[in-house]
XYZ file of C-alpha atoms in Angstrom:
436
model
C 13.498 30.401 5.422
C 11.682 32.243 8.459
C 8.770 29.563 8.520
C 11.633 27.035 8.853
C 13.327 28.908 11.612
C 9.824 29.541 13.259
C 9.210 25.642 13.222
C 12.648 24.863 14.876
C 12.018 27.681 17.222
C 8.628 26.405 18.428
C 6.500 29.617 17.054
C 5.219 27.977 14.023
C 3.416 24.440 13.955
C 3.161 21.766 11.121
C -0.021 20.260 10.028
C -0.530 16.452 8.868
C -3.700 16.055 6.946
C -4.774 12.481 6.734
C -3.552 9.826 9.608
C -3.334 6.563 7.840
C -0.609 4.255 7.329
C 1.670 7.200 6.120
C 0.491 10.166 7.307
C 0.637 9.103 11.103
C 4.118 8.086 11.291
C 4.984 11.219 9.437
C 3.212 13.084 12.183
C 5.026 11.071 15.140
C 8.481 11.635 13.626
C 7.706 15.253 13.059
C 6.459 15.828 16.539
C 9.903 14.648 18.232
C 11.152 18.229 16.309
C 8.764 20.338 16.179
C 4.903 21.249 17.299
C 2.556 19.141 15.171
C -1.444 19.084 14.360
C -2.681 15.829 13.298
C -5.637 16.078 11.395
C -8.118 13.328 9.916
C -11.880 13.758 9.319
C -12.342 10.206 10.737
C -13.300 10.484 14.302
C -13.240 7.106 15.281
C -9.732 6.994 14.181
C -8.604 10.143 16.100
C -10.430 8.822 19.139
C -8.241 5.742 19.004
C -5.203 8.047 18.724
C -6.014 10.001 21.291
C -6.648 7.056 23.982
C -3.144 5.773 22.458
C -3.803 3.060 20.370
C -2.418 2.486 17.076
C -4.439 0.402 14.716
C -2.180 1.031 12.101
C 0.818 -0.985 13.914
C 3.021 1.371 12.202
C 4.690 2.837 15.255
C 2.869 0.968 17.809
C 0.852 1.998 20.794
C 3.463 2.983 22.940
C 4.720 5.572 20.695
C 1.133 6.934 20.203
C 0.733 7.270 23.828
C 3.972 9.419 24.253
C 3.904 11.382 21.013
C 3.350 15.129 21.158
C 1.077 15.040 18.275
C -1.982 17.106 18.736
C -4.671 14.604 17.106
C -8.131 16.144 16.001
C -11.079 15.951 13.573
C -11.747 19.729 14.165
C -10.410 20.945 10.828
C -10.401 24.644 12.144
C -7.429 23.499 14.100
C -5.589 23.783 10.775
C -5.565 27.693 11.179
C -2.661 27.351 13.645
C -0.237 25.698 11.413
C 1.516 27.295 8.591
C 3.568 24.322 7.101
C 0.949 21.874 5.671
C 1.628 18.318 4.817
C -1.456 16.489 2.745
C -1.137 12.674 3.055
C -4.356 11.117 1.816
C -4.681 8.219 -0.204
C -5.042 8.383 -3.902
C -7.119 5.095 -5.299
C -8.726 4.160 -8.746
C -12.318 3.956 -9.748
C -13.505 0.812 -10.641
C -12.848 1.320 -14.496
C -8.949 2.127 -13.342
C -9.309 5.870 -13.704
C -7.523 8.114 -11.265
C -10.112 8.964 -8.014
C -8.605 12.119 -7.177
C -11.772 12.871 -4.693
C -9.448 12.364 -1.079
C -6.964 14.873 -2.446
C -9.548 17.122 -3.600
C -11.387 16.668 -0.668
C -8.329 17.615 1.534
C -7.535 20.374 -0.302
C -10.759 21.857 0.001
C -10.927 21.569 3.773
C -6.994 22.946 4.072
C -8.208 25.691 1.649
C -11.024 26.538 4.239
C -8.407 27.038 6.925
C -5.467 28.145 4.881
C -3.652 31.315 6.432
C -0.716 33.750 4.463
C 2.223 32.604 4.433
C 1.567 28.956 4.421
C 3.349 26.420 2.493
C 1.225 23.319 1.349
C 3.535 20.016 0.767
C 1.545 17.347 -0.940
C 2.872 13.421 -0.479
C 0.099 11.858 -2.197
C 0.949 9.533 -5.124
C -0.614 11.263 -8.123
C 0.271 11.848 -11.910
C 2.178 14.686 -12.948
C 0.701 17.965 -12.755
C -1.906 17.139 -10.219
C -0.561 19.579 -7.441
C -0.303 22.475 -9.606
C -3.528 21.779 -11.860
C -6.025 20.363 -9.722
C -4.984 20.952 -6.175
C -4.007 24.458 -6.271
C -7.044 26.179 -8.076
C -9.153 24.460 -4.858
C -6.750 26.040 -2.332
C -7.070 29.264 -4.009
C -11.142 29.011 -4.543
C -11.219 28.138 -0.769
C -9.005 29.967 0.532
C -9.422 33.584 -1.724
C -5.596 33.572 -1.336
C -3.171 33.630 -4.588
C -0.730 30.689 -5.025
C 2.721 32.169 -5.146
C 2.008 35.743 -3.303
C -0.249 34.404 -0.137
C 1.074 30.811 -0.126
C 3.285 28.463 -1.764
C 3.527 24.608 -2.909
C 5.634 21.746 -2.855
C 5.652 18.034 -3.302
C 7.212 15.092 -1.660
C 6.349 11.520 -2.625
C 5.790 9.420 0.327
C 8.123 6.287 0.537
C 6.649 4.652 3.618
C 6.474 0.834 3.010
C 3.591 -0.154 5.410
C 4.210 -3.027 7.693
C 8.079 -2.686 6.931
C 10.020 -1.830 10.017
C 13.462 -1.765 8.230
C 12.667 0.892 5.414
C 11.115 3.818 7.064
C 10.671 7.596 6.968
C 14.154 8.188 8.710
C 15.932 5.868 6.555
C 14.861 6.501 2.777
C 15.888 9.145 1.092
C 13.101 11.809 0.462
C 12.529 13.522 -2.970
C 11.366 17.232 -2.423
C 10.056 19.970 -4.718
C 8.988 23.284 -4.683
C 7.314 26.111 -6.873
C 10.371 28.128 -6.669
C 13.670 27.951 -5.062
C 12.759 29.499 -1.876
C 9.933 27.444 -1.239
C 12.120 24.504 -2.228
C 14.831 25.178 0.370
C 12.507 25.552 2.994
C 10.637 22.116 2.182
C 14.006 20.191 2.135
C 14.916 21.923 5.302
C 11.918 20.908 7.068
C 12.204 17.190 6.141
C 15.813 17.078 6.734
C 14.817 17.493 10.412
C 13.545 13.755 10.588
C 14.863 11.940 7.574
C 18.274 10.977 8.599
C 19.264 9.419 4.848
C 18.725 13.045 3.528
C 16.672 14.682 0.617
C 17.033 14.508 -3.173
C 16.095 18.085 -4.406
C 13.720 17.574 -7.876
C 14.012 20.457 -10.385
C 10.234 20.896 -10.418
C 6.988 19.425 -8.906
C 6.133 17.883 -12.122
C 9.350 15.890 -11.794
C 8.688 14.899 -8.268
C 5.221 13.598 -9.277
C 6.521 11.774 -12.187
C 9.361 10.063 -9.950
C 7.161 8.777 -7.350
C 4.393 7.460 -9.904
C 7.128 5.200 -11.914
C 8.910 3.806 -8.818
C 5.787 1.482 -8.335
C 5.242 1.281 -12.071
C 8.772 -0.472 -12.542
C 8.233 -2.833 -9.394
C 4.808 -3.718 -10.859
C 6.234 -4.508 -14.512
C 9.036 -6.557 -12.896
C 6.391 -8.543 -10.870
C 3.929 -9.300 -13.709
C 7.227 -10.654 -15.510
C 7.662 -13.039 -12.506
C 3.835 -13.957 -12.750
C 3.807 -14.421 -16.488
C 6.915 -16.708 -16.071
C 5.168 -18.595 -13.125
C 2.288 -19.512 -15.624
C 4.489 -20.725 -18.307
C 6.555 -22.930 -16.194
C 3.516 -24.162 -14.342
C 2.344 -25.612 -17.809
C 6.367 -26.967 -18.632
C 5.954 -28.753 -15.168
C 9.209 -26.838 -13.659
C 9.068 -25.204 -10.139
C 9.379 -21.291 -10.488
C 10.838 -20.528 -7.145
C 13.973 -23.248 -8.218
C 14.379 -21.426 -11.570
C 14.329 -17.947 -9.879
C 17.127 -19.214 -7.316
C 19.109 -20.708 -10.263
C 19.251 -17.374 -12.153
C 19.472 -15.189 -9.119
C 22.911 -16.562 -8.801
C 24.293 -13.888 -11.672
C 25.296 -11.022 -10.232
C 22.873 -8.552 -11.862
C 19.477 -10.737 -12.550
C 16.685 -8.880 -10.498
C 15.346 -10.614 -7.546
C 11.704 -10.087 -7.809
C 9.018 -13.134 -7.242
C 5.567 -13.739 -8.522
C 2.449 -13.210 -6.290
C -0.436 -11.237 -5.792
C 0.091 -7.285 -6.206
C -2.439 -5.366 -4.124
C -2.712 -2.555 -1.931
C -2.881 1.142 -2.229
C 0.540 1.603 -4.348
C 1.934 -0.912 -6.680
C -1.575 -2.011 -7.751
C -2.788 1.565 -8.319
C -0.330 3.837 -9.122
C 0.367 2.379 -12.883
C -3.131 3.674 -13.433
C -2.126 6.986 -12.732
C 0.774 7.141 -15.476
C -1.426 5.559 -18.184
C -4.303 7.736 -17.289
C -1.798 10.728 -18.039
C -0.370 9.252 -21.264
C -3.978 8.705 -22.429
C -4.395 12.487 -21.782
C -1.442 13.280 -24.168
C -2.047 10.711 -27.051
C -0.025 7.882 -25.796
C -1.524 4.250 -25.232
C 0.388 2.542 -22.752
C 1.523 -0.989 -24.038
C 4.203 -2.339 -21.200
C 2.541 -0.710 -18.065
C -0.902 -1.912 -19.046
C 0.315 -5.352 -19.968
C 1.801 -5.762 -16.608
C -0.971 -4.478 -14.930
C -3.667 -6.957 -16.559
C -1.179 -10.139 -16.006
C -0.997 -9.186 -12.325
C -5.032 -8.058 -11.946
C -5.430 -11.904 -13.069
C -3.411 -13.347 -10.547
C -6.267 -13.626 -7.899
C -8.249 -15.669 -10.621
C -5.204 -17.574 -11.591
C -4.578 -19.039 -8.138
C -8.316 -19.923 -7.616
C -8.508 -22.041 -10.859
C -5.180 -23.859 -9.682
C -6.937 -24.795 -6.640
C -9.763 -26.193 -8.580
C -7.436 -28.066 -10.590
C -5.724 -29.475 -7.894
C -9.140 -30.644 -6.479
C -10.062 -32.275 -8.979
C -6.341 -33.998 -9.207
C -7.019 -34.951 -5.782
C -10.371 -37.065 -6.457
C -12.577 -33.953 -4.554
C -15.601 -32.623 -5.529
C -15.059 -29.018 -6.416
C -18.749 -27.667 -5.636
C -19.161 -27.189 -1.836
C -15.666 -28.133 -1.206
C -14.082 -27.015 2.069
C -11.664 -24.627 1.389
C -9.815 -22.357 3.741
C -7.567 -19.396 2.923
C -5.153 -18.420 5.420
C -4.141 -14.291 4.988
C -6.368 -11.391 3.489
C -4.486 -8.156 3.834
C -2.455 -7.123 0.558
C 1.027 -7.783 2.037
C 2.527 -9.843 4.957
C 2.578 -8.524 8.597
C 0.068 -4.992 7.674
C -3.317 -4.866 8.992
C -4.479 -3.054 5.607
C -6.633 -4.749 3.549
C -7.423 -2.228 0.778
C -7.173 -3.401 -2.542
C -6.182 -6.844 -1.543
C -6.008 -9.313 -4.164
C -6.975 -12.101 -2.018
C -10.597 -10.974 -2.472
C -10.010 -12.015 -5.927
C -9.266 -15.939 -4.783
C -12.728 -15.438 -2.708
C -14.669 -14.250 -5.906
C -13.706 -16.771 -8.064
C -13.748 -19.575 -6.045
C -17.382 -18.778 -5.294
C -18.042 -18.928 -9.094
C -17.210 -22.526 -8.495
C -19.858 -22.983 -5.788
C -16.999 -22.523 -2.801
C -17.608 -20.499 -0.191
C -13.927 -20.155 1.461
C -13.182 -19.794 5.233
C -10.886 -17.063 5.687
C -8.417 -16.639 8.834
C -6.116 -13.503 9.166
C -4.828 -12.404 12.689
C -3.159 -9.315 11.536
C -6.166 -7.920 9.213
C -8.200 -5.076 10.167
C -11.433 -7.189 10.616
C -13.779 -4.518 10.867
C -12.631 -2.751 7.612
C -12.602 -6.484 6.121
C -16.398 -6.513 6.495
C -17.003 -3.057 5.704
C -15.110 -3.143 2.487
C -15.699 -7.052 1.102
C -18.701 -8.465 3.336
C -16.152 -10.923 4.702
C -15.780 -12.210 8.212
C -12.801 -14.162 9.671
C -12.675 -17.461 11.327
C -10.300 -18.163 14.041
C -7.402 -20.531 12.765
C -8.810 -22.670 15.407
C -12.034 -23.086 13.316
C -10.304 -24.424 10.579
C -10.792 -28.142 10.560
C -11.969 -30.830 8.019
C -10.361 -28.973 5.054
C -10.004 -30.062 1.114
C -7.500 -27.454 0.424
C -5.970 -24.799 2.141
C -4.438 -21.650 0.139
C -1.616 -19.892 2.218
C -2.162 -16.171 0.570
C -0.191 -14.052 2.489
C 3.203 -14.294 4.413
C 2.509 -13.400 7.968
C 4.948 -14.279 10.343
C 2.296 -15.804 12.192
C 1.943 -18.293 9.141
C 5.740 -18.840 8.746
C 5.798 -20.728 12.144
C 3.369 -23.608 11.206
C 4.932 -27.080 10.835
C 3.731 -29.616 8.904
C 1.680 -31.294 11.861
C 0.209 -27.841 11.870
C -1.338 -28.035 8.605
C -1.701 -31.536 9.263
C -4.669 -30.615 11.563
C -6.451 -28.206 9.170
C -7.574 -30.993 6.894
C -10.111 -33.724 6.574
C -10.030 -37.074 4.954
C -8.424 -37.580 1.684
C -5.524 -35.883 -0.101
C -4.397 -32.674 1.385
C -4.221 -29.900 -1.279
C -2.091 -27.077 -0.063
C -1.408 -23.908 -2.234
C 1.416 -21.732 -0.976
C 1.170 -18.584 -3.095
C 3.954 -16.984 -1.678
C 6.092 -20.144 -1.868
C 6.739 -19.751 1.953
C 7.229 -23.369 2.781
C 9.608 -26.231 2.239
C 7.849 -28.157 -0.896
C 9.888 -31.006 -0.502
C 8.623 -31.884 3.368
C 5.077 -31.584 2.169
C 5.454 -33.853 -0.723
C 7.025 -36.137 1.454
C 4.071 -35.847 3.393
C 2.121 -36.926 0.785
C 0.561 -33.495 0.118
C -0.682 -32.346 -3.191
C 1.690 -28.806 -3.368
C 1.316 -26.119 -5.487
C 2.909 -22.807 -5.383
C 3.558 -19.993 -7.923
């Protein structure tokens, strides 16, 4: 409890390790209440924050300019803090096994600079056991300190939804846990400083880890069901969105929609759970089935683009196709694990090199990770087909006339992956219109 009081009185400092879409908003929120050091090993990112620029668009440039967070790429600054929050990504390898290297690397950095009396709280999504079985040994080895004696650990899974301006850190109930009752109480009280919705005290760290990993697994499975329905209804010649609107009139119908499932949470977290299940001798059936369906949806969209081109009597090879949107979700610049790239790869198999436009996406990140370059929307002309892949607000404002300007001669092929547009309006305008 002394650590909590020290933070509130300005005698102690809180550190945030990892300043991405999750970590940076947490740092800014805590800086309104306590002293905060924001650390990231990406010096370019730190330079942007120091100059008052928010590359994530999560809190905005003004908030970055006005925050008291001490942004730094100097790991030794962590020695001045005693309450540490680790919020680094936890991706998967190409074979879908967990890639713990970011959280292990962050633990090594923090361990080298850990001081006695500290509390370390992990927010990264992991399978049950990672905090205590993987991270703690690294912290002990690097620091020479003993967990439970010289420092304590806790776990509080992140629930920030990138690009969402409604469900924020302050408005979402926060799960907190600690290795003992005293640590749990301190962690809970610290988070209560910024989380207006309150906290839920999980009985153990493993329970908190498990709670987080099933949240996104549940959503993944439900979307997979919708995607499977869209495939079935497409074969039956039934409009999926109309079916879901009808079924949604029942009070207990779960309102999920089909779509591409990417990003660094929903498309990744289920693999962490199934990996741990395999370790204890259980092969997941439902979770992995859902993953297979969702992982194939980019290919499915591309295949239907080709079918629509054929129906419109247009040559497939070297067809002029534009894709609007490349990020993993709407109104967010993050392109990591974007399933739109699966559409690109599949179209290339048919001899089509699509043009891509995205006014929101981080173009540098897209070039670095995928080798793709974006075109300006004004450059998209004379298209045979257009795939509206991401529901950015900027695209929702486009009219039938705006889409007309994107096409060349012949029948206009439009694939509306998210079902953003008025289907009847485009059918009346003579479009070949398709949606999931």
